[in-house]
């Protein structure tokens, strides 16, 4: 039995299911859907299947302003690359290696999540335990002092291959995950060694700050803050809070519904909450706390979260755009990961295109700044 495949399975698109859902929600029949997608391909709009279904481009009553300002997934890489200052020396390898990123940021005084051990890959920092075999992994996982743990691939993304371990089960033999599933330690260790030989990490398991956790649930909810480098220095660009499903171990892909919240950069208050990849549904007002609306809730430690992301971005002057995954814990904000090519969460959470009047002027200044640096070099 596989224990690390649920996220990947949940992330795989089921075209038949999506096409059927469109019809059930008042959209065109499957043949018309195919014709509309083909039309986008012929016209060169950049819109693909993921855009069409995930952002509701099939909807007859879709806001034409959103359609006009929307940046398709296929163009997001070019959107990000336009802000790179190649001649200044990109730190892509450093950013993609979670262990090196953590050590680098800690060296410069920034609060980060803490890795305890790694399997595979290059040797970690001296403070991190190196696991070299299945037996080593089993010994680490069953050592009473180590759990609770959050484990994930060293160079992974989108939470694929991740798992949250609460501790030993009542039988004293199996591990129990945060979703209640019991796992034989050796079976889990063998899967890690087989499927992730390039590197797998084990870090402390964090929980959201108490008032935030009432809304987001037991699984850690990460805050995505995107920053841009412009002629005015590092500027916050947008912020999105990822709300996990009620049964998930993390806020990545899951079989049950999850949501994304658009956060006000000025005060950290939640402006809008949208169901993930269910564009035909209306805005949400509540998540796990059914008695109190999440709209207007101010994310704790907000000023610190913005400050550590903007200050840390200064360490990467060749990267005009960076996406920061931040944990909001009882003890403050922690940087968990950096993304050199941040994916599209803003357009889903805000139901507004990236080329809207609020963001486009900032982005254009960042592009102009990047061009000036590339030209000067």
mmCIF file of N, CA, C and O in Angstrom, residues 110 223-227 234-240 263-268 299-313 324 326 328 333 335:
data_model
loop_
_atom_site.group_PDB
_atom_site.id
_atom_site.type_symbol
_atom_site.label_atom_id
_atom_site.label_comp_id
_atom_site.label_asym_id
_atom_site.label_seq_id
_atom_site.Cartn_x
_atom_site.Cartn_y
_atom_site.Cartn_z
ATOM 1 N N UNK A 110 16.774 35.084 9.817
ATOM 2 C CA UNK A 110 15.341 35.001 9.555
ATOM 3 C C UNK A 110 14.732 33.752 10.195
ATOM 4 O O UNK A 110 15.349 32.679 10.184
ATOM 5 N N UNK A 223 0.559 30.718 4.318
ATOM 6 C CA UNK A 223 0.283 32.034 3.748
ATOM 7 C C UNK A 223 1.261 32.271 2.615
ATOM 8 O O UNK A 223 2.470 32.196 2.814
ATOM 9 N N UNK A 224 0.763 32.525 1.425
ATOM 10 C CA UNK A 224 1.625 32.841 0.290
ATOM 11 C C UNK A 224 1.705 34.364 0.146
ATOM 12 O O UNK A 224 0.694 35.028 -0.095
ATOM 13 N N UNK A 225 2.894 34.878 0.315
ATOM 14 C CA UNK A 225 3.153 36.302 0.090
ATOM 15 C C UNK A 225 4.093 36.410 -1.103
ATOM 16 O O UNK A 225 5.162 35.799 -1.113
ATOM 17 N N UNK A 226 3.695 37.161 -2.107
ATOM 18 C CA UNK A 226 4.528 37.365 -3.287
ATOM 19 C C UNK A 226 5.094 38.777 -3.254
ATOM 20 O O UNK A 226 4.362 39.743 -3.010
ATOM 21 N N UNK A 227 6.399 38.876 -3.463
ATOM 22 C CA UNK A 227 7.083 40.169 -3.449
ATOM 23 C C UNK A 227 7.757 40.425 -4.782
ATOM 24 O O UNK A 227 8.183 39.494 -5.468
ATOM 25 N N UNK A 234 12.081 46.308 -2.592
ATOM 26 C CA UNK A 234 11.183 45.154 -2.567
ATOM 27 C C UNK A 234 9.794 45.620 -2.137
ATOM 28 O O UNK A 234 9.646 46.287 -1.116
ATOM 29 N N UNK A 235 8.800 45.242 -2.919
ATOM 30 C CA UNK A 235 7.422 45.618 -2.617
ATOM 31 C C UNK A 235 6.539 44.381 -2.512
ATOM 32 O O UNK A 235 6.631 43.481 -3.352
ATOM 33 N N UNK A 236 5.662 44.316 -1.498
ATOM 34 C CA UNK A 236 4.670 43.241 -1.467
ATOM 35 C C UNK A 236 3.747 43.381 -2.677
ATOM 36 O O UNK A 236 3.344 44.502 -3.029
ATOM 37 N N UNK A 237 3.414 42.269 -3.299
ATOM 38 C CA UNK A 237 2.607 42.276 -4.516
ATOM 39 C C UNK A 237 1.186 41.781 -4.238
ATOM 40 O O UNK A 237 0.204 42.442 -4.572
ATOM 41 N N UNK A 238 1.075 40.612 -3.635
ATOM 42 C CA UNK A 238 -0.235 40.115 -3.196
ATOM 43 C C UNK A 238 -0.037 39.045 -2.136
ATOM 44 O O UNK A 238 1.081 38.551 -1.933
ATOM 45 N N UNK A 239 -1.108 38.696 -1.458
ATOM 46 C CA UNK A 239 -1.052 37.676 -0.422
ATOM 47 C C UNK A 239 -2.303 36.806 -0.474
ATOM 48 O O UNK A 239 -3.413 37.312 -0.674
ATOM 49 N N UNK A 240 -2.108 35.509 -0.300
ATOM 50 C CA UNK A 240 -3.203 34.533 -0.337
ATOM 51 C C UNK A 240 -2.984 33.525 0.793
ATOM 52 O O UNK A 240 -1.873 33.006 0.958
ATOM 53 N N UNK A 263 -5.946 38.181 0.762
ATOM 54 C CA UNK A 263 -5.626 38.911 1.985
ATOM 55 C C UNK A 263 -5.203 40.335 1.654
ATOM 56 O O UNK A 263 -4.406 40.570 0.735
ATOM 57 N N UNK A 264 -5.723 41.276 2.410
ATOM 58 C CA UNK A 264 -5.375 42.685 2.243
ATOM 59 C C UNK A 264 -3.941 42.919 2.705
ATOM 60 O O UNK A 264 -3.587 42.617 3.851
ATOM 61 N N UNK A 265 -3.098 43.448 1.829
ATOM 62 C CA UNK A 265 -1.686 43.669 2.167
ATOM 63 C C UNK A 265 -1.501 44.699 3.274
ATOM 64 O O UNK A 265 -0.527 44.639 4.028
ATOM 65 N N UNK A 266 -2.427 45.652 3.380
ATOM 66 C CA UNK A 266 -2.249 46.734 4.338
ATOM 67 C C UNK A 266 -2.449 46.296 5.783
ATOM 68 O O UNK A 266 -1.696 46.689 6.680
ATOM 69 N N UNK A 267 -3.448 45.450 6.025
ATOM 70 C CA UNK A 267 -3.755 45.104 7.414
ATOM 71 C C UNK A 267 -3.885 43.607 7.678
ATOM 72 O O UNK A 267 -4.162 43.200 8.808
ATOM 73 N N UNK A 268 -3.696 42.774 6.648
ATOM 74 C CA UNK A 268 -3.757 41.342 6.850
ATOM 75 C C UNK A 268 -5.163 40.783 7.011
ATOM 76 O O UNK A 268 -5.327 39.628 7.417
ATOM 77 N N UNK A 299 -5.151 38.293 10.038
ATOM 78 C CA UNK A 299 -4.162 37.243 10.260
ATOM 79 C C UNK A 299 -3.140 37.703 11.312
ATOM 80 O O UNK A 299 -2.565 38.792 11.186
ATOM 81 N N UNK A 300 -2.929 36.902 12.347
ATOM 82 C CA UNK A 300 -1.973 37.293 13.397
ATOM 83 C C UNK A 300 -0.553 37.435 12.849
ATOM 84 O O UNK A 300 -0.199 36.841 11.833
ATOM 85 N N UNK A 301 0.238 38.242 13.548
ATOM 86 C CA UNK A 301 1.659 38.452 13.221
ATOM 87 C C UNK A 301 1.821 38.957 11.775
ATOM 88 O O UNK A 301 2.825 38.643 11.116
ATOM 89 N N UNK A 302 0.850 39.724 11.304
ATOM 90 C CA UNK A 302 0.853 40.138 9.906
ATOM 91 C C UNK A 302 2.058 41.016 9.554
ATOM 92 O O UNK A 302 2.734 40.800 8.546
ATOM 93 N N UNK A 303 2.300 42.023 10.370
ATOM 94 C CA UNK A 303 3.414 42.937 10.071
ATOM 95 C C UNK A 303 4.741 42.184 10.021
ATOM 96 O O UNK A 303 5.597 42.464 9.169
ATOM 97 N N UNK A 304 4.917 41.235 10.920
ATOM 98 C CA UNK A 304 6.157 40.448 10.920
ATOM 99 C C UNK A 304 6.266 39.614 9.643
ATOM 100 O O UNK A 304 7.344 39.505 9.049
ATOM 101 N N UNK A 305 5.150 39.014 9.229
ATOM 102 C CA UNK A 305 5.157 38.187 8.027
ATOM 103 C C UNK A 305 5.578 38.995 6.799
ATOM 104 O O UNK A 305 6.410 38.546 5.998
ATOM 105 N N UNK A 306 5.015 40.175 6.655
ATOM 106 C CA UNK A 306 5.377 41.036 5.524
ATOM 107 C C UNK A 306 6.841 41.454 5.622
ATOM 108 O O UNK A 306 7.586 41.443 4.635
ATOM 109 N N UNK A 307 7.271 41.803 6.815
ATOM 110 C CA UNK A 307 8.646 42.295 6.993
ATOM 111 C C UNK A 307 9.682 41.232 6.661
ATOM 112 O O UNK A 307 10.667 41.510 5.960
ATOM 113 N N UNK A 308 9.490 39.998 7.153
ATOM 114 C CA UNK A 308 10.518 38.989 6.913
ATOM 115 C C UNK A 308 10.589 38.620 5.430
ATOM 116 O O UNK A 308 11.672 38.324 4.911
ATOM 117 N N UNK A 309 9.460 38.666 4.732
ATOM 118 C CA UNK A 309 9.478 38.335 3.303
ATOM 119 C C UNK A 309 10.161 39.436 2.486
ATOM 120 O O UNK A 309 10.975 39.142 1.603
ATOM 121 N N UNK A 310 9.833 40.677 2.763
ATOM 122 C CA UNK A 310 10.440 41.775 2.007
ATOM 123 C C UNK A 310 11.935 41.900 2.307
ATOM 124 O O UNK A 310 12.742 42.129 1.402
ATOM 125 N N UNK A 311 12.310 41.733 3.578
ATOM 126 C CA UNK A 311 13.725 41.828 3.933
ATOM 127 C C UNK A 311 14.518 40.654 3.357
ATOM 128 O O UNK A 311 15.633 40.822 2.863
ATOM 129 N N UNK A 312 13.939 39.460 3.420
ATOM 130 C CA UNK A 312 14.642 38.280 2.902
ATOM 131 C C UNK A 312 14.798 38.347 1.386
ATOM 132 O O UNK A 312 15.784 37.843 0.836
ATOM 133 N N UNK A 313 13.838 38.960 0.700
ATOM 134 C CA UNK A 313 13.940 39.085 -0.762
ATOM 135 C C UNK A 313 15.185 39.856 -1.158
ATOM 136 O O UNK A 313 15.772 39.619 -2.223
ATOM 137 N N UNK A 324 6.643 33.458 -1.207
ATOM 138 C CA UNK A 324 7.067 32.997 0.115
ATOM 139 C C UNK A 324 5.923 32.238 0.769
ATOM 140 O O UNK A 324 4.808 32.747 0.871
ATOM 141 N N UNK A 326 4.623 31.066 4.171
ATOM 142 C CA UNK A 326 4.854 31.480 5.556
ATOM 143 C C UNK A 326 3.878 30.749 6.475
ATOM 144 O O UNK A 326 2.689 30.614 6.168
ATOM 145 N N UNK A 328 2.037 30.855 10.109
ATOM 146 C CA UNK A 328 1.667 31.758 11.201
ATOM 147 C C UNK A 328 1.426 30.908 12.443
ATOM 148 O O UNK A 328 0.391 30.249 12.571
ATOM 149 N N UNK A 333 5.653 34.455 12.842
ATOM 150 C CA UNK A 333 5.684 34.022 11.445
ATOM 151 C C UNK A 333 7.003 33.331 11.134
ATOM 152 O O UNK A 333 8.063 33.787 11.568
ATOM 153 N N UNK A 335 9.236 31.471 7.816
ATOM 154 C CA UNK A 335 9.343 31.178 6.395
ATOM 155 C C UNK A 335 9.531 29.676 6.228
ATOM 156 O O UNK A 335 10.450 29.096 6.811
#
